[in-house]
Structures are given as C-alpha cells and as structure tokens.
Tab-separated table of C-alpha atoms and ligand atoms in Angstrom:
chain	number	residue	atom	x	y	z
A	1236	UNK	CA	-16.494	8.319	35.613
A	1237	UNK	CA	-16.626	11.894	37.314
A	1238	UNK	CA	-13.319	13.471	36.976
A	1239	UNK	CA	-12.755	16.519	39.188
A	1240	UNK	CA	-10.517	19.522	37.426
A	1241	UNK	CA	-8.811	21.992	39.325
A	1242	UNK	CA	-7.379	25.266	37.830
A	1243	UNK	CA	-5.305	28.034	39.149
A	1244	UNK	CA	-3.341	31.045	38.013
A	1245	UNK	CA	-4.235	32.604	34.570
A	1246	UNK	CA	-6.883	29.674	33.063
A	1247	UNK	CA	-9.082	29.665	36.833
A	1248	UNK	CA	-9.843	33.287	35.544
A	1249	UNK	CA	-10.376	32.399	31.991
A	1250	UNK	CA	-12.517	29.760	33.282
A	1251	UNK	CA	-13.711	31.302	35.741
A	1252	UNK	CA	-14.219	28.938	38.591
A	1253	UNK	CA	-10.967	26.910	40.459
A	1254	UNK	CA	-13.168	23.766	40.333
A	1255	UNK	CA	-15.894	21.547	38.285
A	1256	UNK	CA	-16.532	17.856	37.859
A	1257	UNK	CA	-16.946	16.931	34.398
A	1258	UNK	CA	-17.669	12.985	33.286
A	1259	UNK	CA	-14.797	11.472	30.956
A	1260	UNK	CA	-14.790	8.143	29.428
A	1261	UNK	CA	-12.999	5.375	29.725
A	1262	UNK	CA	-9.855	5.243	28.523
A	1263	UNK	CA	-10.114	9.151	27.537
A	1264	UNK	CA	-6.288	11.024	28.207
A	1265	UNK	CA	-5.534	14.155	29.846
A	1266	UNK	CA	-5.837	15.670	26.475
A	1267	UNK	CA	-8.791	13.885	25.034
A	1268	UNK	CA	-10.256	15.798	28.278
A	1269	UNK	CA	-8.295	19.095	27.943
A	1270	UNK	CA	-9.633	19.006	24.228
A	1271	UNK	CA	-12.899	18.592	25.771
A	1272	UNK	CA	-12.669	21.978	27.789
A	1273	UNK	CA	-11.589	23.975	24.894
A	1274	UNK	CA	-15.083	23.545	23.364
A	1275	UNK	CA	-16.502	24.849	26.246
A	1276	UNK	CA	-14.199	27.488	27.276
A	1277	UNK	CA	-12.503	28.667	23.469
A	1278	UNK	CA	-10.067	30.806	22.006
A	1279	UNK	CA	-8.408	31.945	25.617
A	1280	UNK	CA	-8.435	28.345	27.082
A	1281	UNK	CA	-6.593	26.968	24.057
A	1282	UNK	CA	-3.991	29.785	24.113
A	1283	UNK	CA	-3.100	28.713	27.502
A	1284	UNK	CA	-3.218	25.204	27.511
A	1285	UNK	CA	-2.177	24.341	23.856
A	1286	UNK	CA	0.799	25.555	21.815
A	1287	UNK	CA	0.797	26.465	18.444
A	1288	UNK	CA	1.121	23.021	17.258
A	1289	UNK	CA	-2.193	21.751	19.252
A	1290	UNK	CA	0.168	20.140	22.154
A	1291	UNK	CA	0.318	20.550	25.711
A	1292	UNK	CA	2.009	23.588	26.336
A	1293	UNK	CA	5.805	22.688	28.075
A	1294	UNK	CA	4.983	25.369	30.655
A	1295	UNK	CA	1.299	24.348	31.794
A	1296	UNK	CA	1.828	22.142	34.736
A	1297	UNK	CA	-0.502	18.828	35.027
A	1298	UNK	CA	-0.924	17.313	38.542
A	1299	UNK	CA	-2.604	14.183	38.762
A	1300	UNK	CA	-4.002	13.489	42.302
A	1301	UNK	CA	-1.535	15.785	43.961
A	1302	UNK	CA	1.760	14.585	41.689
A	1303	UNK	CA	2.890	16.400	38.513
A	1304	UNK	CA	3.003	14.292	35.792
A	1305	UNK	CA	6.476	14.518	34.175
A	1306	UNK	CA	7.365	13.291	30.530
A	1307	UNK	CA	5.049	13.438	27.669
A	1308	UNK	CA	2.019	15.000	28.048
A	1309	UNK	CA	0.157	13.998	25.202
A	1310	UNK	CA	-0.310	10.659	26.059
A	1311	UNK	CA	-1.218	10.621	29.857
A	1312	UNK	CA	-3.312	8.101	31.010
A	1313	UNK	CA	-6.498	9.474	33.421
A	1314	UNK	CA	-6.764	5.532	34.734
A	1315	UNK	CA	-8.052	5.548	38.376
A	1316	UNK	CA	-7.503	9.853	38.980
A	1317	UNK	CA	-10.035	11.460	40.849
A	1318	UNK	CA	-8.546	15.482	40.474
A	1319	UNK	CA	-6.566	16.461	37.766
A	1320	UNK	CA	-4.903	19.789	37.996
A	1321	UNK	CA	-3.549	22.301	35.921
A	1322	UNK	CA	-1.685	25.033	36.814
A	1323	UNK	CA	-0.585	27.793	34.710
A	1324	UNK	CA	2.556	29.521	35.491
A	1325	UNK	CA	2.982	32.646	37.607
A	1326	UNK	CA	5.467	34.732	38.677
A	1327	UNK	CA	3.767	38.260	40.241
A	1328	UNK	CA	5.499	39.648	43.104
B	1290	UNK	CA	32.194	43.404	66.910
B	1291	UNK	CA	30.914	42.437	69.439
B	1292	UNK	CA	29.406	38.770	67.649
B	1293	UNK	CA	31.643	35.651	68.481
B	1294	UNK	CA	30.817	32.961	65.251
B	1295	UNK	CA	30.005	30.520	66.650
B	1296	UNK	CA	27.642	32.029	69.502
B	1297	UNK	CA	25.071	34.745	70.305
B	1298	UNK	CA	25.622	38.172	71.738
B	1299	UNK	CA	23.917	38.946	75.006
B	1300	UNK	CA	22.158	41.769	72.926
B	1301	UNK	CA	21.153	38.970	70.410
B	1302	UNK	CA	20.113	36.636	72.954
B	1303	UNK	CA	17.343	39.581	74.707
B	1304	UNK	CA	15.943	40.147	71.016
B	1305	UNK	CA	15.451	37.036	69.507
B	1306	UNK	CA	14.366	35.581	73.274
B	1307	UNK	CA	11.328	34.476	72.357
B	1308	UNK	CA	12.220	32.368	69.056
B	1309	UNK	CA	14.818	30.576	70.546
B	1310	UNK	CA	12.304	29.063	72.782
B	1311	UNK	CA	11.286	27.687	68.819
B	1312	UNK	CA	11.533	23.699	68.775
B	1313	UNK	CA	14.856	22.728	66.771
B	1314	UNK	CA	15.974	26.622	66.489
B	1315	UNK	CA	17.690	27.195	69.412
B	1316	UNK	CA	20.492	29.526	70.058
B	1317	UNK	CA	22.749	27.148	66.682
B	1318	UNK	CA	19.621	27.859	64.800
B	1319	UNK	CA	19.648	31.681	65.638
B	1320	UNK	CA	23.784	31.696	64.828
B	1321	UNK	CA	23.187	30.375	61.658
B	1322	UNK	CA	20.836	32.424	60.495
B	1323	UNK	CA	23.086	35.471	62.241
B	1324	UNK	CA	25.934	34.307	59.696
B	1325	UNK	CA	24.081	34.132	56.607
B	1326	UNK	CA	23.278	36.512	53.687
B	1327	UNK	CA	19.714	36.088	51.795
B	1328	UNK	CA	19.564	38.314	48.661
B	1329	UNK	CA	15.938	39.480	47.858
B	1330	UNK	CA	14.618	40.055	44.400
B	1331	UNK	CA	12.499	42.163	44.072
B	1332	UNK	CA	11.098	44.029	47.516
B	1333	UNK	CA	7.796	44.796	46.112
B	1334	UNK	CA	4.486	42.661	47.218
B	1335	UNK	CA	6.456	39.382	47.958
B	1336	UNK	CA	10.020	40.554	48.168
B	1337	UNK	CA	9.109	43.553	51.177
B	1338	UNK	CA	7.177	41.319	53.616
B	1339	UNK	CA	9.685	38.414	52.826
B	1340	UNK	CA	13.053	40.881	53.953
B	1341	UNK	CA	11.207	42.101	56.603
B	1342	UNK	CA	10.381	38.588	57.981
B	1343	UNK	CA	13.906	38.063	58.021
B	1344	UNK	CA	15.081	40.944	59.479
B	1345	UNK	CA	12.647	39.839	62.325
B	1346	UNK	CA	14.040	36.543	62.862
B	1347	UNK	CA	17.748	37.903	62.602
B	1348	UNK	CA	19.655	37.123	59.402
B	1349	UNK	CA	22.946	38.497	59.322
B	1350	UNK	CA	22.823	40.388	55.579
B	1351	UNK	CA	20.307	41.655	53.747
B	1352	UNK	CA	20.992	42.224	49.917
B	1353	UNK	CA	18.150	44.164	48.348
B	1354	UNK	CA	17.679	43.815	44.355
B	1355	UNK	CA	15.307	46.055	42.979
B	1356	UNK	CA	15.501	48.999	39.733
B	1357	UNK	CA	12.932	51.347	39.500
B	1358	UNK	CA	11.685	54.163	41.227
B	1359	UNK	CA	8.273	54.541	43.585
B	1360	UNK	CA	5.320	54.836	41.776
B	1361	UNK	CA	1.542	54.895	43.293
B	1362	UNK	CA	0.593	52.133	41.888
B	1363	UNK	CA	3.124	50.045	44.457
B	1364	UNK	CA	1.364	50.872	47.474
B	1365	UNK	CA	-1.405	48.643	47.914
B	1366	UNK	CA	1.239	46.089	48.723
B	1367	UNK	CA	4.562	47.217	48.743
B	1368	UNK	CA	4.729	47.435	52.531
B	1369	UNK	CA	8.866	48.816	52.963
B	1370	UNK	CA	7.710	51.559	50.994
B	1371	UNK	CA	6.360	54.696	52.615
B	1372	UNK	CA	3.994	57.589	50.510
B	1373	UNK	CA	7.120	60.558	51.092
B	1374	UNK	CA	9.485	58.152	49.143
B	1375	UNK	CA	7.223	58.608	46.015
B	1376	UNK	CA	9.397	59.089	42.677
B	1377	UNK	CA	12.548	57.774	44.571
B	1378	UNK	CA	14.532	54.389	44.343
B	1379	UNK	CA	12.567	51.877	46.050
B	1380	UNK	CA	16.025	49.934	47.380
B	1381	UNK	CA	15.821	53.076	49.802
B	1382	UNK	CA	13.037	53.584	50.678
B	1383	UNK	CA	12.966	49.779	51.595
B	1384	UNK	CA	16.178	49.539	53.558
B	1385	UNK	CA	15.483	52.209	55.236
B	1386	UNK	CA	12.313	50.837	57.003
B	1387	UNK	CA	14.146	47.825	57.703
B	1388	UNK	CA	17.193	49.596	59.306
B	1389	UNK	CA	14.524	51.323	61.414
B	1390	UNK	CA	12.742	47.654	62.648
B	1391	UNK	CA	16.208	45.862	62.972
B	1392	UNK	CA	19.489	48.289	62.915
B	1393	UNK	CA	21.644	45.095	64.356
B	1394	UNK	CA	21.671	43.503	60.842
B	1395	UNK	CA	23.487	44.630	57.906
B	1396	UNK	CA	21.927	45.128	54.669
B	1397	UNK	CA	23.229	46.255	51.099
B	1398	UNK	CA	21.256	48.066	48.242
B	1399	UNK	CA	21.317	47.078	44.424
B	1400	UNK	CA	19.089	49.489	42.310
B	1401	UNK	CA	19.062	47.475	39.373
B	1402	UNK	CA	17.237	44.222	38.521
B	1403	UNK	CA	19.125	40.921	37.658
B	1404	UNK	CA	20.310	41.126	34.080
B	1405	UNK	CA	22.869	39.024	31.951
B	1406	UNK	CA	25.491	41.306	33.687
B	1407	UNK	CA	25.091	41.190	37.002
B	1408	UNK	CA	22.961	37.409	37.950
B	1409	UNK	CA	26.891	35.656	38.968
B	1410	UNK	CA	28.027	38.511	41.070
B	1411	UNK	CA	24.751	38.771	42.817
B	1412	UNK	CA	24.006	35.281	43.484
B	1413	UNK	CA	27.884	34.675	44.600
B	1414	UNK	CA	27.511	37.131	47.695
B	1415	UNK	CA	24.211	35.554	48.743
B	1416	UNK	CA	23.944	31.926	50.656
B	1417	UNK	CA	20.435	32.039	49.768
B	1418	UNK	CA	18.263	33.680	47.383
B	1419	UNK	CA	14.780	34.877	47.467
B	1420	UNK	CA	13.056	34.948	43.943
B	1421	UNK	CA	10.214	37.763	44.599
B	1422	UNK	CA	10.692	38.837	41.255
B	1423	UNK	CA	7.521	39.742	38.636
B	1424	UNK	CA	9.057	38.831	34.847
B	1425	UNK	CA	10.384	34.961	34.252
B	1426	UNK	CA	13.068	35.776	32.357
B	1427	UNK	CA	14.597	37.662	35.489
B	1428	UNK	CA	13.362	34.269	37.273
B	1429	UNK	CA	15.320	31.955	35.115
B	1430	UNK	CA	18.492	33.742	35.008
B	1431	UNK	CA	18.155	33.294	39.531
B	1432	UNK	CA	17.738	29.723	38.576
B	1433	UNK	CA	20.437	29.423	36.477
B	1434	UNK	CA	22.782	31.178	38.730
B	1435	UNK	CA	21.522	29.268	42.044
B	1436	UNK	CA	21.937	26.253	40.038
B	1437	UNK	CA	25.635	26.676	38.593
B	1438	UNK	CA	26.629	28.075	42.172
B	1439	UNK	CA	24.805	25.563	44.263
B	1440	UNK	CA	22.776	27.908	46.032
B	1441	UNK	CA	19.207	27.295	47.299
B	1442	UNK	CA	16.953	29.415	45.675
B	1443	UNK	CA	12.908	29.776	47.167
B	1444	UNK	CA	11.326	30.217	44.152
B	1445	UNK	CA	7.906	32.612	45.497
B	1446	UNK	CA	5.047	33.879	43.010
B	1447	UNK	CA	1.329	35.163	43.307
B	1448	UNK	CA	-1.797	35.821	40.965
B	1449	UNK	CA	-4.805	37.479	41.891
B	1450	UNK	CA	-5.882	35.510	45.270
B	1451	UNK	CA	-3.220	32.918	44.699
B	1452	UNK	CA	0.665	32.221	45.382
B	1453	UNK	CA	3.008	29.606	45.341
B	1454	UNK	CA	6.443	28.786	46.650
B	1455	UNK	CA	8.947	26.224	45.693
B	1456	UNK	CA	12.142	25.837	47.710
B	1457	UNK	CA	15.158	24.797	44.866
B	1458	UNK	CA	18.328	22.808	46.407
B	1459	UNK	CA	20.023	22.241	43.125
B	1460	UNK	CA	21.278	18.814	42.586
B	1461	UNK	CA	18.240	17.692	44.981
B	1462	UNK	CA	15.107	18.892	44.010
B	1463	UNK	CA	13.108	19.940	40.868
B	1464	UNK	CA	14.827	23.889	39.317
B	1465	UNK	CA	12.481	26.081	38.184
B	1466	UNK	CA	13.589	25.294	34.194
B	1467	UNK	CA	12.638	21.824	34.967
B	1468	UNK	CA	8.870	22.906	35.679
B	1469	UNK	CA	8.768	25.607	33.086
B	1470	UNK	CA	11.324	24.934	30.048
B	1471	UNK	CA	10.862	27.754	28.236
B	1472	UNK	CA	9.228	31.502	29.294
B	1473	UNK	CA	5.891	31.164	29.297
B	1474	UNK	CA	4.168	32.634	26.178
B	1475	UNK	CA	1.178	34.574	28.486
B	1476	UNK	CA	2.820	35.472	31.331
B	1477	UNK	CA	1.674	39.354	31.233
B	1478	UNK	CA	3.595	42.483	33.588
B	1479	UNK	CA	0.754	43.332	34.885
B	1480	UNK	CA	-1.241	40.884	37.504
B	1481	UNK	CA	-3.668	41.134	39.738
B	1482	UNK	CA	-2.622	41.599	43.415
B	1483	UNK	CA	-3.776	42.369	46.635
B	1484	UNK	CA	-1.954	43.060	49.575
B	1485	UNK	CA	-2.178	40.646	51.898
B	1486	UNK	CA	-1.963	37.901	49.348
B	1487	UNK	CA	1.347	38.763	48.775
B	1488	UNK	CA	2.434	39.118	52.479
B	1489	UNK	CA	0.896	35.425	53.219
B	1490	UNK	CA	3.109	33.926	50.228
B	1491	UNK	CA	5.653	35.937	51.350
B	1492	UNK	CA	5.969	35.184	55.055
B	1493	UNK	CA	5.131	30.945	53.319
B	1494	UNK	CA	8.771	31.403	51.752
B	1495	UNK	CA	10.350	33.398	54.513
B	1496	UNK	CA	9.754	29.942	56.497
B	1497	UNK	CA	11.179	27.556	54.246
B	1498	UNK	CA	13.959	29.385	53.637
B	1499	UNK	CA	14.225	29.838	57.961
B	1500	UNK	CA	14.343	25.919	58.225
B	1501	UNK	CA	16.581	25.391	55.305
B	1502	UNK	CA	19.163	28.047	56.696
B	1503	UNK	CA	18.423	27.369	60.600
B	1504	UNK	CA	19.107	23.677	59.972
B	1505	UNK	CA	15.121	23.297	61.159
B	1506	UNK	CA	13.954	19.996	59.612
B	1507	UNK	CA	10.475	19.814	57.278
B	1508	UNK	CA	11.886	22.196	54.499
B	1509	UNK	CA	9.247	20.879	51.347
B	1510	UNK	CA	11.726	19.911	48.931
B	1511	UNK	CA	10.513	18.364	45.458
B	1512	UNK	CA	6.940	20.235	46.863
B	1513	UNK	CA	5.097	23.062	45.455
B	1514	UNK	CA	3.475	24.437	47.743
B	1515	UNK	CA	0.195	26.254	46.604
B	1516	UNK	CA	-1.969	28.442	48.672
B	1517	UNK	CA	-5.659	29.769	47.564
B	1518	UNK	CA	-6.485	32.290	49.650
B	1519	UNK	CA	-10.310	32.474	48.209
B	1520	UNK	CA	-10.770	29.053	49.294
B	1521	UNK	CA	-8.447	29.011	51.866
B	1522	UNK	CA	-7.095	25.730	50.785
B	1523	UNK	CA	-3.452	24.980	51.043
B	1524	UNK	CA	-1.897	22.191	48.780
B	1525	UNK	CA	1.559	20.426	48.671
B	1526	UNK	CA	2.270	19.166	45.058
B	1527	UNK	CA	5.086	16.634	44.345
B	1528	UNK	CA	7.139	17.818	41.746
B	1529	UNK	CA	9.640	16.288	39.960
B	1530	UNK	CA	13.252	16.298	38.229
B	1531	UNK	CA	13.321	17.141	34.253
B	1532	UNK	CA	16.324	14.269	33.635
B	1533	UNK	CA	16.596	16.213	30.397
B	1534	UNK	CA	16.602	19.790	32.174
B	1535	UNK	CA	18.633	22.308	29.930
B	1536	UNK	CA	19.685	23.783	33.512
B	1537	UNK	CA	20.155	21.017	36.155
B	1538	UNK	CA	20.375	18.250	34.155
B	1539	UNK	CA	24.319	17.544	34.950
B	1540	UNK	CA	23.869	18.081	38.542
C	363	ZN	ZN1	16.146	21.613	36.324
C-alpha cells in the first residue's frame, strides 16, 4: 500500500521535502517504515528520529491521519493510515 | 480611574468600536480582556507581534519577559524593536513602541529571562501566559509553572517557514511535558526565521489566547495547530494527555 509521510520542523530540512509517498508492506510498523527512511536519508535522519538506543525518540511526535499516537512507539500499527506524520520539536521565537 | 469592573469606559468603548461589533465579544468580552494580565516571553519574532496584537485588542496588563540587549541580528523580525535602540535592553525598546500604539493599557518590564528563580513569581502575576520563548528548557519551566498554578499557557513556536501553537489549560488538555518528556537532544539556538513567519504564528496564538480570555467559544484545546507557510497548508492535530506526565499527571 502507498503510505504518504509528512515531515516538518528540523527532519523536512534534513529530508528535504515536507512530503513523499513511499509503498510499505503489510503489516510493516511505524518503525519498520521509519527504519526504512534512515537508509535513504542516514546519519542526520537517525539522529533525529532515533535515540541512542535505536528507539523512537520520546520527543519526535508521530501523527497518524491527523491524531498523535500516544504510548509506545515502537510497536505502532500502520493498519488502514493513509499520512503518517512526524514532527520534530521546535521552539524558535 | 476612570474604568468601572465590570463595564467599559466611554473612551474604551470609541477605541475598541469596531471589535465589539465581533460575534460573541461584545462589550463582556472587551471587559474581560480589559481586566486581565498576559505575560509575554520573549518579545522577539513571536513574542513582539503577539504583545502588540494584544495591546490592539485591549488587554489590561502587559508583562514583558525578555534579557538581553539589541543586537542586529533581531531586526528582520523583531518588530517592537526600532534600529536607535541598538545595544540597549530590548524590554524597552519594546514597551516603548507599545506605549506609543496603546498608552490606555498598562504594561511592566522584566529584563531577565525565566530561570529557576524567578518562573513562580512571574507566572503568579499573569492570568495568562504567552510562551514566545527560543530555548525549551525556558519552555518547560512556563509549563511547569502554568501547570502547578493553573494558568493557561499558549504554547507558540516557529522553524524556518513553519510555526505551531498549542493552547495548554492544565488539568484539560495535553502540557507541553506531555508532548515532549524530556528537552529535545537537537533543538539548536539558532533557527531559521523570517519575519513574517513569525508575525502569522504570532497573531495564530494572540487569537486563541483572545477567545480563551474573552470567553469567545472555539479555543483548540487538545489541538496543535500547525501552519506551513510554504505550502500554505494549515493543520489541526489531536493531541493527547501523557497519563504518566512527570508534570500534569496529578491534575
Ligand atoms: Zn502533561
């Protein structure tokens, strides 16, 4: 299935778009995807997404169709999502 | 004095004419917002266009957080600040302009940042508080405050052509700790900003902190509200409670 990724904040620049479809497989998690990206996108990408430990970072918020997804974030389930956004934390003024 | 509490000056009533014409504002709206205090932190990008929003619509105090002196580097978007104030405090330079565009409200100066010291004090003389402010640990110790004082706090950031704003009621809505537990590891000083991005996030949080304060209904609680001004796409994301939030959990 096509899964549509949005980014903002600090990992839009890294990737340096604020949109792509990518095709995921069934039964593939946010972070089989996310692990997915970081081949594509390295070093930077993985500093900002993963923690030193390989897991989601605490501060990298996931939206799934419009609602961030609260709890665990290692095992979230990307069953019938169309746009899955993450959003890095800012704080300019 | 010539203010009664509970109703509006005849001076009052001929500046803020037009707004009270505002569906669900009305001359209660424009008292309440007459007899409240917002605190701003900081006045730079966000912080100036916010406090000068709300000196427009007529909020009764002003209290201006900011350290730090003028430097050239503020004014592609610092918009209180003027090029003669260069090298001075920039909590002067920024009440000044506003005592110029609205001398009928009152407003106090703090030339420091929130620190350890002085987050309880600051928070306690506000009703509401404005988070404009650039560094999250500054951001967390607003949230903490707002949280243990009950205080709504409208939470208001921006990156490169980007912003955000999420109004806090604590006890009601998602804090800011229950979004971001911890400081985020690469959260740098130094972002990239321009001007008007700042002003439109800005003037974003000036209005939900209007409707919360006027009593106006459609305040976005539990919402992030995210605004790409590239695109020109706005988005409302539902956010939600951290039951185990370090901050708000107990509320
Ligand atoms: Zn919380």
């Amino acid at each position: 299935m096509t899964l549509t990724i949005d980014y903002t904040g600090q990992l839009a620049s890294v990737v340096g778009a604020s949109e792509e479809a990518v095709e995921v497989a069934e039964g593939d998690s946010v972070a089989d995807v996310l692990k997915g990206r970081l081949e594509v996108y390295g070093e930077k990408f993985g500093e900002l997404v993963f923690d030193g430990e390989g897991r989601i970072r605490s501060t990298l918020l996931v939206v799934l169709d419009g609602e961030q997804a609260a709890g665990d974030k290692e095992n979230l389930s990307l069953e019938g999502v169309k746009v899955l956004m993450l959003m890095t934390p800012i704080a300019g003024g | 004095m010539e203010d009664i509490e509970n109703e509006l000056s005849d001076r009052d009533r001929a500046i803020y004419e037009w707004q009270l014409n505002v569906p669900g504002l009305g001359e209660q709206g424009q008292v309440k917002l007459r007899n409240s205090t917002a605190l701003v932190s900081r006045i730079g990008g966000l912080g100036g266009p916010l406090a000068l929003s709300l000196a427009a619509a007529g909020i009764g105090k002003l209290i201006l957080v900011h350290g730090g002196h003028l430097r050239p580097d503020d004014l592609n978007r610092q918009i209180l600040m003027r090029h003669d104030y260069l090298g001075k405090n920039r909590v002067d330079a920024a009440a000044e302009t506003l005592r110029q565009f609205n001398p009928h409200i009152e407003i106090e100066t703090v030339a420091e940042n929130f620190t350890e010291g002085n987050a309880a004090d600051l928070v306690e003389r506000a009703d509401i508080v404005f988070d404009a402010a650039p560094l999250f640990e500054e951001r967390f110790l607003m949230n903490r405050e707002c949280v243990l004082q009950q205080k709504p706090l409208i939470d208001c950031a921006m990156f490169n052509m980007e912003g955000q704003v999420i109004p806090i009621v604590p006890g009601e809505t998602a804090c800011l700790a229950c979004l971001y537990p911890e400081v985020p590891e690469h959260w740098k000083r130094r972002f990239p900003v321009i001007g008007a991005v700042s002003a439109l996030i800005a003037n974003i949080g000036a209005m939900e902190g209007i409707k919360l304060i006027a009593g106006l209904s459609g305040v976005n609680l539990n919402r992030l509200i995210y605004f790409d001004t590239l695109a020109m796409k706005l988005q409302k994301v539902k956010i939600v409670r951290n039951p185990d939030c370090k901050i708000c959990k107990k509320l």
